[in-house]
CSV table of C-alpha atoms in Angstrom, one decimal:
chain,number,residue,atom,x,y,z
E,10,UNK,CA,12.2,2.3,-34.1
E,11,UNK,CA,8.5,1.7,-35.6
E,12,UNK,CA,5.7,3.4,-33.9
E,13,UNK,CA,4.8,-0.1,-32.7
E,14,UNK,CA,7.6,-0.9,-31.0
E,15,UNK,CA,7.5,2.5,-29.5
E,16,UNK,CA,4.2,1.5,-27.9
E,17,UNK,CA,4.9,-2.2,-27.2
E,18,UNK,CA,7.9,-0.3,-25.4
E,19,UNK,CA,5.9,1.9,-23.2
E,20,UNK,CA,3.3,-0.8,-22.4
E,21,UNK,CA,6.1,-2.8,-21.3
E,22,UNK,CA,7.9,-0.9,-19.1
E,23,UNK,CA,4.3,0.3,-17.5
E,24,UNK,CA,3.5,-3.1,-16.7
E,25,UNK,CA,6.5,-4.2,-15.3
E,26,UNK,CA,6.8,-0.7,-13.3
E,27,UNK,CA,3.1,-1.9,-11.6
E,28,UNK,CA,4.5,-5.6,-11.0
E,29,UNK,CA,7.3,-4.3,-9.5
E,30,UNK,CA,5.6,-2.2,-7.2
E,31,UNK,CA,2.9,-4.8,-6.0
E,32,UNK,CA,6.2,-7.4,-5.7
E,33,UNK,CA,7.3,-4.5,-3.3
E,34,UNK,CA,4.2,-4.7,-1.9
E,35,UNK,CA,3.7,-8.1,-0.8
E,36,UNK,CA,7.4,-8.7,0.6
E,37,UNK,CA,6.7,-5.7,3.1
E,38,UNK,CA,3.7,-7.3,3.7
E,39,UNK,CA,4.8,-10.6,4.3
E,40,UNK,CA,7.5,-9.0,6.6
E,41,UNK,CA,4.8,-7.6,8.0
E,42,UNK,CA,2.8,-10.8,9.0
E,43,UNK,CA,6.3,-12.3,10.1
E,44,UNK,CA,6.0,-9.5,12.5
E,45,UNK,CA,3.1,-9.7,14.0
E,46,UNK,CA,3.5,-13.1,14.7
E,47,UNK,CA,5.8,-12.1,17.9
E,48,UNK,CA,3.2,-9.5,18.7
E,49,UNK,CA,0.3,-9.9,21.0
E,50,UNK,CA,-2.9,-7.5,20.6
E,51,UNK,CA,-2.9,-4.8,22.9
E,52,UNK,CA,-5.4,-5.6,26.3
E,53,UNK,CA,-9.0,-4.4,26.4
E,54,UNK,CA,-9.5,-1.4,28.7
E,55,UNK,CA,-11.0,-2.5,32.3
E,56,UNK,CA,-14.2,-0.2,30.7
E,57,UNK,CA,-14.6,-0.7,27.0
E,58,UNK,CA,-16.3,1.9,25.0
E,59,UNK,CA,-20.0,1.7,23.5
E,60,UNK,CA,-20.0,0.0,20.1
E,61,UNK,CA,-22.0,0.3,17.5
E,62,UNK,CA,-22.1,-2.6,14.9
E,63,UNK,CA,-24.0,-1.3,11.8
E,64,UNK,CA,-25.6,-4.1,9.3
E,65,UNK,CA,-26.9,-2.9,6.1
E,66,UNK,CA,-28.9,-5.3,4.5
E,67,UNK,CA,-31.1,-5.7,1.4
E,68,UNK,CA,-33.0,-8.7,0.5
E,69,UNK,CA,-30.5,-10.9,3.1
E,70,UNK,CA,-32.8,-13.6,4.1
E,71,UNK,CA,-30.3,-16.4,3.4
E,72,UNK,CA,-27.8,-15.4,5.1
E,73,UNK,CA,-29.3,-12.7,7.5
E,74,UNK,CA,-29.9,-15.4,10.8
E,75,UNK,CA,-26.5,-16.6,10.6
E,76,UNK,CA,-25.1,-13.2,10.7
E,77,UNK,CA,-26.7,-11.6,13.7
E,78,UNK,CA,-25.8,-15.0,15.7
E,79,UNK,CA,-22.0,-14.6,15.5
E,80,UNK,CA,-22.4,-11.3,15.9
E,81,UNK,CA,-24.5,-12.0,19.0
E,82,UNK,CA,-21.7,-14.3,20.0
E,83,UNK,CA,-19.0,-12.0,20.1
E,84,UNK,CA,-16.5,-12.6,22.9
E,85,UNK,CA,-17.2,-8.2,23.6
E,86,UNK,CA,-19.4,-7.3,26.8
E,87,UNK,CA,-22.7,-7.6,26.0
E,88,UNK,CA,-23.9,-4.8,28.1
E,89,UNK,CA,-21.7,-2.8,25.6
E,90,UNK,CA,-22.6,-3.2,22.2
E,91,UNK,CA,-25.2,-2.5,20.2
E,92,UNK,CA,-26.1,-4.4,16.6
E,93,UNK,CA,-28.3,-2.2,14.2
E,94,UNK,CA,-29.8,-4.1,11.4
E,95,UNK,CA,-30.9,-1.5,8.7
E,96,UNK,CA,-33.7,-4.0,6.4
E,97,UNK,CA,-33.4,-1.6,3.7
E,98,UNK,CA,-36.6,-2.0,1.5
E,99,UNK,CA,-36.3,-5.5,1.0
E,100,UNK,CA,-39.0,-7.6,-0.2
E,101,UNK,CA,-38.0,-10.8,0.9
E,102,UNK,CA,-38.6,-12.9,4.3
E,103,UNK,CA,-35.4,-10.6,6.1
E,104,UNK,CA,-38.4,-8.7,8.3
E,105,UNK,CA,-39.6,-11.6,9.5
E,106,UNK,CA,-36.3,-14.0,10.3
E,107,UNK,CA,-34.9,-10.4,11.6
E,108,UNK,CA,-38.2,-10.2,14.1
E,109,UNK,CA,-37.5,-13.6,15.4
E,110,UNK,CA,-34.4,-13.1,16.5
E,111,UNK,CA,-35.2,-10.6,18.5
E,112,UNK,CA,-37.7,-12.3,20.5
E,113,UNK,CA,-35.1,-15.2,20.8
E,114,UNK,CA,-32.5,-12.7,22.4
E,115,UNK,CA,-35.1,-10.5,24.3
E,116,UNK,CA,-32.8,-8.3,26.6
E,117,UNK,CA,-29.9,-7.7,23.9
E,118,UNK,CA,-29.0,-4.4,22.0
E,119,UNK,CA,-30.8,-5.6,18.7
E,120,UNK,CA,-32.5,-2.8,16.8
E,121,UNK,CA,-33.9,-3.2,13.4
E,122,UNK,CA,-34.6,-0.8,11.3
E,123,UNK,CA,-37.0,-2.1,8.5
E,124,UNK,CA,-37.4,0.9,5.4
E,125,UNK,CA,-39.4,1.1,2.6
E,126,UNK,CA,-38.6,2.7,-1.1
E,127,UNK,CA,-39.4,6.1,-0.4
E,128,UNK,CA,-36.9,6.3,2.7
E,129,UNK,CA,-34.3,3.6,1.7
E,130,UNK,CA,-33.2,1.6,-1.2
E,131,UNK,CA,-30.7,3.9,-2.5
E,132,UNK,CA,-27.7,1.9,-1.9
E,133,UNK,CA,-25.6,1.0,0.6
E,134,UNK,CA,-24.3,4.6,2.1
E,135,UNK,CA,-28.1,5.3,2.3
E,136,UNK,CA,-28.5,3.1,4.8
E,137,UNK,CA,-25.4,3.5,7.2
E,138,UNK,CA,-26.6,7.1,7.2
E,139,UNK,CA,-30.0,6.1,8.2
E,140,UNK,CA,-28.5,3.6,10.9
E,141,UNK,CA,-26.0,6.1,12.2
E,142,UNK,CA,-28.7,8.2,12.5
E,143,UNK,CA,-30.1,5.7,15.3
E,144,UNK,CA,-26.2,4.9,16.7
E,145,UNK,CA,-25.2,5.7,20.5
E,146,UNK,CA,-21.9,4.2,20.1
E,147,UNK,CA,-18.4,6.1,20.1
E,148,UNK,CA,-17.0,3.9,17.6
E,149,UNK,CA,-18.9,2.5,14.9
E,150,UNK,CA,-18.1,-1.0,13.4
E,151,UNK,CA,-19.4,-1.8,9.7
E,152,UNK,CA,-20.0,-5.8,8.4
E,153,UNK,CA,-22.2,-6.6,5.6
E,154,UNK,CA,-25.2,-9.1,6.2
E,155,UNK,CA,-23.3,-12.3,4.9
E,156,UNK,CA,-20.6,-12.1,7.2
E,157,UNK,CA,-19.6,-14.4,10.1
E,158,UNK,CA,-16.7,-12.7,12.5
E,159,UNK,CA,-14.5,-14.6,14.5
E,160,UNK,CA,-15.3,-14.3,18.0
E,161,UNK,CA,-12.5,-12.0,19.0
E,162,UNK,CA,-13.0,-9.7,16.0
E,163,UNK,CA,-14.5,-6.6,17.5
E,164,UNK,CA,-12.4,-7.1,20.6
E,165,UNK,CA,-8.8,-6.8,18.5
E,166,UNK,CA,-10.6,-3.4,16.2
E,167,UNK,CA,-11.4,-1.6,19.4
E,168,UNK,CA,-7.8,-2.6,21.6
E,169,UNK,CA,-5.7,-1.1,18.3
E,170,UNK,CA,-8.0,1.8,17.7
E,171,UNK,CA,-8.4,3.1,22.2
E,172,UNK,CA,-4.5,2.1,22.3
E,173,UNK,CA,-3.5,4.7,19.5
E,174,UNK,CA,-5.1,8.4,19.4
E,175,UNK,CA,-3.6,8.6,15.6
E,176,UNK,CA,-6.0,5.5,14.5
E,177,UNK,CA,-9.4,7.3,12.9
E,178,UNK,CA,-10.3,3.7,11.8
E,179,UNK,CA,-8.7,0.0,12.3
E,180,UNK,CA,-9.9,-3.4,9.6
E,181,UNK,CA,-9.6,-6.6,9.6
E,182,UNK,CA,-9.7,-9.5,7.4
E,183,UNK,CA,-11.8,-11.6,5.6
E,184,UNK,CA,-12.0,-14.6,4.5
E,185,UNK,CA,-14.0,-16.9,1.9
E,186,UNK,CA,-16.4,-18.7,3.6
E,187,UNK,CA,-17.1,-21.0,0.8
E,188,UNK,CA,-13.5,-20.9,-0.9
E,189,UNK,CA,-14.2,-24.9,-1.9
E,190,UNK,CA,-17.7,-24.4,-3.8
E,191,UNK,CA,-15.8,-24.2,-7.4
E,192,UNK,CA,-13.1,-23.2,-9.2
E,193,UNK,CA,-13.9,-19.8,-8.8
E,194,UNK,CA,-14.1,-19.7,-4.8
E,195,UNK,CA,-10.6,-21.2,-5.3
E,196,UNK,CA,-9.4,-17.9,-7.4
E,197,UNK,CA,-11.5,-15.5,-5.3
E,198,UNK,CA,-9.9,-17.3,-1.8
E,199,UNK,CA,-6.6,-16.7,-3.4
E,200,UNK,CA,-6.8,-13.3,-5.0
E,201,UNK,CA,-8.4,-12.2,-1.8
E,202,UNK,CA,-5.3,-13.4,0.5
E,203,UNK,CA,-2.4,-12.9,-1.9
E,204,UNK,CA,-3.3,-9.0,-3.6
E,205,UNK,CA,-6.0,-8.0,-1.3
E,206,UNK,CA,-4.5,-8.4,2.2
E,207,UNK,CA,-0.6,-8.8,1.2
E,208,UNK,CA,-0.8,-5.7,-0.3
E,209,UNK,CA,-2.8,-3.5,2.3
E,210,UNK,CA,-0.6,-4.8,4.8
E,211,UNK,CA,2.5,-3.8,2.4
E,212,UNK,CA,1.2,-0.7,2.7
E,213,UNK,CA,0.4,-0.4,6.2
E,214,UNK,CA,4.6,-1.5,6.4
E,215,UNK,CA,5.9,0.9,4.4
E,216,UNK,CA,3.5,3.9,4.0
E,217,UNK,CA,1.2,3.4,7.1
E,218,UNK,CA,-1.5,3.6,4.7
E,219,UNK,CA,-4.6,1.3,4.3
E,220,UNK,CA,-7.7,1.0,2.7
E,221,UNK,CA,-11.2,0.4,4.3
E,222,UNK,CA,-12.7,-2.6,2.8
E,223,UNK,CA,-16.6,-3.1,2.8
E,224,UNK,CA,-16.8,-5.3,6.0
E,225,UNK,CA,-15.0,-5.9,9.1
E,226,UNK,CA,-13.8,-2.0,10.1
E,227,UNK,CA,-14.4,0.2,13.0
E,228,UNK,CA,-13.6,3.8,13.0
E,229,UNK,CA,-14.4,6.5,15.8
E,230,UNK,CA,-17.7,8.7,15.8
E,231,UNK,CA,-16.7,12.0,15.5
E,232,UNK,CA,-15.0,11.1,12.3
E,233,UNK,CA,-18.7,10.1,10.8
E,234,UNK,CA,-20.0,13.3,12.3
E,235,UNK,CA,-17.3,15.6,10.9
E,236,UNK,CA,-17.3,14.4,6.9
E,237,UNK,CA,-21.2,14.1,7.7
E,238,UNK,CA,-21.9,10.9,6.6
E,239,UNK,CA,-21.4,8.3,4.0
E,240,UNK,CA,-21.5,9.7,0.2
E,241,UNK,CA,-24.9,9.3,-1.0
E,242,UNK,CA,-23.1,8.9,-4.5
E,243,UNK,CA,-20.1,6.5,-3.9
E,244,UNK,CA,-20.8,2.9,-4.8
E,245,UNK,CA,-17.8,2.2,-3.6
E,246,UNK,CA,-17.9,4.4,0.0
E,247,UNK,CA,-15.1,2.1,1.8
E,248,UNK,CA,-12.1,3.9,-0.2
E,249,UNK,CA,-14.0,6.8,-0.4
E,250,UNK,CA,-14.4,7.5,3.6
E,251,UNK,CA,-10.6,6.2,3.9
E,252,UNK,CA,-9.7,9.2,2.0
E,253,UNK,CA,-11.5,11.0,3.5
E,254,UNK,CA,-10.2,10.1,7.2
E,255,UNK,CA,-6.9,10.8,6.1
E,256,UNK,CA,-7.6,14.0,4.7
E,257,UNK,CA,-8.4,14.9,8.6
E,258,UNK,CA,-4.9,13.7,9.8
E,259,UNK,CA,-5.6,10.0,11.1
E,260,UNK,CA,-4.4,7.0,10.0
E,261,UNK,CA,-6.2,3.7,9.2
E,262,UNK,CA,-4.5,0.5,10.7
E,263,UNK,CA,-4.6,-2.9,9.3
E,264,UNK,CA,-4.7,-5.9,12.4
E,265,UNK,CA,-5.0,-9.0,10.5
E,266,UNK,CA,-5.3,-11.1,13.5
E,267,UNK,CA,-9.3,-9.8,13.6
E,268,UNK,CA,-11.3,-12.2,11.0
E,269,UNK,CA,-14.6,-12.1,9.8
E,270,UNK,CA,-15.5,-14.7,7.3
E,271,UNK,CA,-17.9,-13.9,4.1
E,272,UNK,CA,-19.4,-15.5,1.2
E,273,UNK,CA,-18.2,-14.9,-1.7
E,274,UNK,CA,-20.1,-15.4,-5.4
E,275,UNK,CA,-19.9,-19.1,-7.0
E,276,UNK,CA,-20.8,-17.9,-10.2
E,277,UNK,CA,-19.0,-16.5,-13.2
E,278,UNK,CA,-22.1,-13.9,-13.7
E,279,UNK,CA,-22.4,-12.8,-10.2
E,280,UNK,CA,-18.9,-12.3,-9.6
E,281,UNK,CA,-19.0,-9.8,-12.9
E,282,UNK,CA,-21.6,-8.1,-11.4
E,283,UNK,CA,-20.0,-7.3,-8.2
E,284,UNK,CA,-16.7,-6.9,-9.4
E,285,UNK,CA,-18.0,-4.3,-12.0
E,286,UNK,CA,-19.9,-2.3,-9.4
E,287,UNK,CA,-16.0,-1.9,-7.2
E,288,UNK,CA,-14.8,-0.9,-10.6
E,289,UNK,CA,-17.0,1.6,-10.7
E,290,UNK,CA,-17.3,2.7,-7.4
E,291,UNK,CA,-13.2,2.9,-7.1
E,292,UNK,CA,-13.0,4.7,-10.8
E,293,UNK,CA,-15.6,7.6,-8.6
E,294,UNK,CA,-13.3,7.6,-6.2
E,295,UNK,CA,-10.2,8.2,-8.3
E,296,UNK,CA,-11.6,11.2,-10.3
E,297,UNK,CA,-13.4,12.4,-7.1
E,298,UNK,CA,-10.2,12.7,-5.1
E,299,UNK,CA,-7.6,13.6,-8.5
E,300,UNK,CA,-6.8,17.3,-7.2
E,301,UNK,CA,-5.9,16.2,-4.2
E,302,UNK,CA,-2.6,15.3,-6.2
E,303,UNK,CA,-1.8,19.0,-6.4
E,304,UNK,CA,-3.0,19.5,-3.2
E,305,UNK,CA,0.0,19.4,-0.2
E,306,UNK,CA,-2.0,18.8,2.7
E,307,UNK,CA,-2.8,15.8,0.9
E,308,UNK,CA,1.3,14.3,0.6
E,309,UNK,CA,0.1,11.5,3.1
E,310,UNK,CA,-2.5,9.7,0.1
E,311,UNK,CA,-0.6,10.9,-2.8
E,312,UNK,CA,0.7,7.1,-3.1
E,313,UNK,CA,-2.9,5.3,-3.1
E,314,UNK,CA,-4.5,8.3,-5.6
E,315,UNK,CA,-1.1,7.4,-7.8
E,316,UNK,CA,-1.5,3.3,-7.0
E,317,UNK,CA,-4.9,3.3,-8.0
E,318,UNK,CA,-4.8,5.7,-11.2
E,319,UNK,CA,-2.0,3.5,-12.6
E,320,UNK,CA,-4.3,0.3,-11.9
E,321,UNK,CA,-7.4,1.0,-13.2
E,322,UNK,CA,-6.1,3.3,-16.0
E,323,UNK,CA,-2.4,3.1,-16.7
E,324,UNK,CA,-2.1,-0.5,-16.1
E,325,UNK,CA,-5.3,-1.6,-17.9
E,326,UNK,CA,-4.4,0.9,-21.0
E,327,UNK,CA,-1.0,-0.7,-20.9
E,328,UNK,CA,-2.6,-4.5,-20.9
E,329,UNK,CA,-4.9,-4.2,-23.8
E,330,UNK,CA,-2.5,-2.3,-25.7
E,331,UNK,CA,0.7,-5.0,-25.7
E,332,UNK,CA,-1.6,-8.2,-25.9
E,333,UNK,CA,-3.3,-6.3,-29.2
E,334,UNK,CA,0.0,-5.6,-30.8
E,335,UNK,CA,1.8,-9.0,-30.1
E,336,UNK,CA,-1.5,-10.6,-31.6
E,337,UNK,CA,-1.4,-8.0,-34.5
E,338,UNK,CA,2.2,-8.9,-34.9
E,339,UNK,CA,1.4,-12.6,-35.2
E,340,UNK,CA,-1.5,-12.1,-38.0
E,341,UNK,CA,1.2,-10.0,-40.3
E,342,UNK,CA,-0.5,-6.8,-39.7
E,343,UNK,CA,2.1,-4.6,-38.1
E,344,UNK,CA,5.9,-5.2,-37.7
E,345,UNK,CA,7.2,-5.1,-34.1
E,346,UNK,CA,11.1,-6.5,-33.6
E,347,UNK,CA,10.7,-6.5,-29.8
E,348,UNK,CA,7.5,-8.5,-30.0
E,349,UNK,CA,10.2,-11.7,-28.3
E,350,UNK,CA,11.8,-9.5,-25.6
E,351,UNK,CA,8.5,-9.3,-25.2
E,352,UNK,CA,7.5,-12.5,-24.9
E,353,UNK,CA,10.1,-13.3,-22.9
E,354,UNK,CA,9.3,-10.4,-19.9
E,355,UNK,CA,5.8,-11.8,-20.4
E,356,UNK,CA,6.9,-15.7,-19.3
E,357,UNK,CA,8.8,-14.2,-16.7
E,358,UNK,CA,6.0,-11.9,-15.1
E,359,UNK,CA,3.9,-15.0,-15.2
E,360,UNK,CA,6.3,-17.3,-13.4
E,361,UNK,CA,7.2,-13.9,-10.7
E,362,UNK,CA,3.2,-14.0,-10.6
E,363,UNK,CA,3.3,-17.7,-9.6
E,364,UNK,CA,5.8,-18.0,-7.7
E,365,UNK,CA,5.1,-14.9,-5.5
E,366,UNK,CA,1.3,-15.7,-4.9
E,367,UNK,CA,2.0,-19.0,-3.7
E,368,UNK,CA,4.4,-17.4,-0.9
E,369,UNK,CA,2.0,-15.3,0.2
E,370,UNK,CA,-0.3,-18.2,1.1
E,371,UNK,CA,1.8,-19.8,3.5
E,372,UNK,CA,0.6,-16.8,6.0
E,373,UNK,CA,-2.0,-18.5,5.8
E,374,UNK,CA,-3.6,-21.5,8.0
E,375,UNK,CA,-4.6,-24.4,5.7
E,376,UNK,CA,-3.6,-22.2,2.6
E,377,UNK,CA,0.1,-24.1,2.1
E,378,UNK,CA,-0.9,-27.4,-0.5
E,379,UNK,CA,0.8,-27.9,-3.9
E,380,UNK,CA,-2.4,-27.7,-5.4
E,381,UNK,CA,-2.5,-24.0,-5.4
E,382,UNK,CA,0.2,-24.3,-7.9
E,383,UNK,CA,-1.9,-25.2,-10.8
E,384,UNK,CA,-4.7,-23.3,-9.4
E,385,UNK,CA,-2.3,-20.2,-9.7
E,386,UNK,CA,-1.3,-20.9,-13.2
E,387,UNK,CA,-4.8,-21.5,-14.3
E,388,UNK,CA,-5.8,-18.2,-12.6
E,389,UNK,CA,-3.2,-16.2,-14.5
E,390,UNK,CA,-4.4,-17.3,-17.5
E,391,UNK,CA,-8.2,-17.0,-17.1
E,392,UNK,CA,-9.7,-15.3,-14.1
E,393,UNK,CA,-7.1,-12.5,-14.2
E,394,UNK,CA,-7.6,-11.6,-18.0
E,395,UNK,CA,-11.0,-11.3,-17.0
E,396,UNK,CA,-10.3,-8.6,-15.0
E,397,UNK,CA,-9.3,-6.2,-17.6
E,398,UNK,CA,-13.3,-6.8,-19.5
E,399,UNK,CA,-14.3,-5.9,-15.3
E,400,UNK,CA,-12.1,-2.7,-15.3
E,401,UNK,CA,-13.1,-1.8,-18.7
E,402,UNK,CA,-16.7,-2.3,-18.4
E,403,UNK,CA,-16.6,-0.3,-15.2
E,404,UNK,CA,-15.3,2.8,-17.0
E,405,UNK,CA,-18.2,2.5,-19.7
E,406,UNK,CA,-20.8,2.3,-16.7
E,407,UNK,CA,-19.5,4.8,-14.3
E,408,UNK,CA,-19.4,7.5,-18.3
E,409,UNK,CA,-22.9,6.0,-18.8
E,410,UNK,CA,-24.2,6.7,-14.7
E,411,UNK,CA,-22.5,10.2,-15.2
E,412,UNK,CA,-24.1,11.3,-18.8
E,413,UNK,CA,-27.6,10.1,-17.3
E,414,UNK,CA,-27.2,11.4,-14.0
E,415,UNK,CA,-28.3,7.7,-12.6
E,416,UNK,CA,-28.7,8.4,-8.9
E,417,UNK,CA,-26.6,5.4,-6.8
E,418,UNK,CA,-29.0,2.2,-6.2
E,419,UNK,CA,-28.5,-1.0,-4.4
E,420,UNK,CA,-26.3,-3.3,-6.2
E,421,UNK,CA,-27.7,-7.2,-4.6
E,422,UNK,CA,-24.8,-9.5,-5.1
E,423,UNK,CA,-26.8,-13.0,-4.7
E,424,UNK,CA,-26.4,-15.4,-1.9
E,425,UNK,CA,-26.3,-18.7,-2.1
């Protein structure tokens, strides 16, 4: 055996080890959906506890108004929620639009917190601190300024979370808002539903572990208190808390039946942007929480640190390295006699990759239409090769942030 077939070998066998796992994945998870439909969401106590609904929000103004409304408008009682809106050194109109909502819903919990560059604009955990700061609430719930939740969201995060003393946080869902602007809506909408929420609620099935996403969470106050804050230094502080919260013993439940909707970006140069600062932030995150691996009080999150090691290293490593040698092979360049077995586990990944994202749309309302076929194929090909320049770029910026000691910043994906 030639050293090149020794590492198209490995590559191999690493890829289809990851496939296998996320095919895991996302039958427990569509077990899991299967199961809930049966299940009601537990009652809201006669006395609901104070909320607080943090917004952090830079430069906003387009989608600021629409934000506040729905969250104005949740079916919660008003007498016990609060909505802070932390305006974090923004230079646009958001001051303004934010003022005038207020005086439209004089009487309500709205507080805005307007900052300026010397006390905000340092990213995103920067200002949840400086909101929290303000907070009365005993549980604190977290959605970004472009999102729209259903109307019985925050109801459905705070019956799981006061029904179960284990729960140190509860998500929800969210979808794409404007999943039939383009093409790539269509491939967000999808990769959002189908690896996104099959696999976190695969997870919750089979490990009772879950991630906090960015949006659409709630989590009890002493649990802020005790880890003392967001990390100043983690772009990506949703999987950063959620280790953190299991490091303390709780657990983080997923209740997809709570739905926020969001807008996601409908170009090819925003969406690298924003897909290259979670790189980033989640590469942080892995490095950050790596000893924990050797650590035994830790056994409960050994699975994610291992899940997302292998993804953003192992798996990416494993990518670049067989799709080099089966195009070196081609040119004449090196000599490779598993290069078709090769080929052949390749077809068949793709069609297991078809096949099984297409099922996991049908948990979805409106989701189940023959054209996500082609758009499924034509994702395979295209958006999720791009993701390997994303993962790879993200290591070079998170070595180039670390050599210059870049302190963290806010990273403005653009509205539209």
């Amino acid at each position: 055996m030639t050293i090149a077939d020794l590492l198209m070998l490995i590559s191999v066998i690493c890829i289809w080890s990851l496939l296998l796992v996320n095919v895991v994945l996302i039958v427990a998870g569509y077990f899991y959906y299967i199961q809930l439909e049966n299940q009601s969401v537990p009652e809201l106590q006669e006395e609901p506890p104070f909320v607080t609904i943090m917004v952090p929000a830079h430069n906003e103004g387009k989608v600021i108004t629409q934000t506040v409304e729905a969250l104005l408008a949740l079916h919660y009682p008003h007498d016990r929620y609060e909505i802070i809106v932390i305006n974090d050194n923004s230079s646009d109109n958001s001051s303004v639009l934010l003022g005038n909502l207020q005086l439209k819903h004089p009487g309500r919990n709205l507080i805005i917190l307007n900052t300026d560059a010397v006390t905000g604009g340092k990213g995103k955990s920067n200002a949840l601190n400086l909101g929290f700061a303000l907070s009365k609430g005993e549980l604190i719930a977290i959605y970004d300024a472009d999102n729209t939740p259903e109307k019985q969201a925050l109801r459905y995060l705070v019956s799981e979370i006061t029904h179960d003393p284990t729960l140190g946080a509860v998500i929800g869902k969210f979808r794409t808002r404007n999943r039939d602007a383009n093409l790539l809506t269509r491939f967000i909408n999808i990769e959002t539903l189908s690896f996104q929420w099959m696999a976190q609620a695969g997870r919750w099935k089979l490990f009772k572990l879950c991630t906090i996403p960015g949006t659409n969470f709630i989590m009890r106050r002493e649990i802020v208190e005790r880890i003392g804050g967001w990390d100043v230094k983690a772009i990506a502080e949703d999987t950063e808390i959620s280790f953190r919260i299991y490091m303390m013993g709780y657990r983080i439940k997923f209740q997809p039946k709570a739905v926020t909707w969001e807008q996601e970006p409908q170009t090819v140069k925003v969406w690298f942007k924003q897909r290259t600062r979670w790189a980033k932030g989640n590469i942080y995150v892995i490095i950050k929480n790596l000893p924990l691996l050797f650590d035994r009080s830790a056994k409960t999150i050994r699975f994610d640190i291992l899940y997302f090691l292998s993804i953003y290293f192992l798996l990416l490593t494993s990518l670049v390295m067989s799709d080099l040698l089966l195009i070196l092979n081609a040119l004449g360049y090196v000599t490779t006699t598993i290069a078709g077995f090769s080929s052949f586990l390749w077809l068949l990944a793709v069609t297991l990759f078809v096949v099984g994202t297409f099922i996991t749309l049908v948990t979805e309302k409106g989701e189940m239409r023959l054209s996500n076929l082609w758009i499924i194929m034509l994702m395979y090909v295209s958006y999720c090769q791009l993701w390997m320049v994303v993962a790879a770029y993200g290591m070079y910026t998170y070595l180039k942030d670390l050599v210059f000691k870049r302190e963290a910043k806010w990273y403005k994906t653009e509205r539209f």
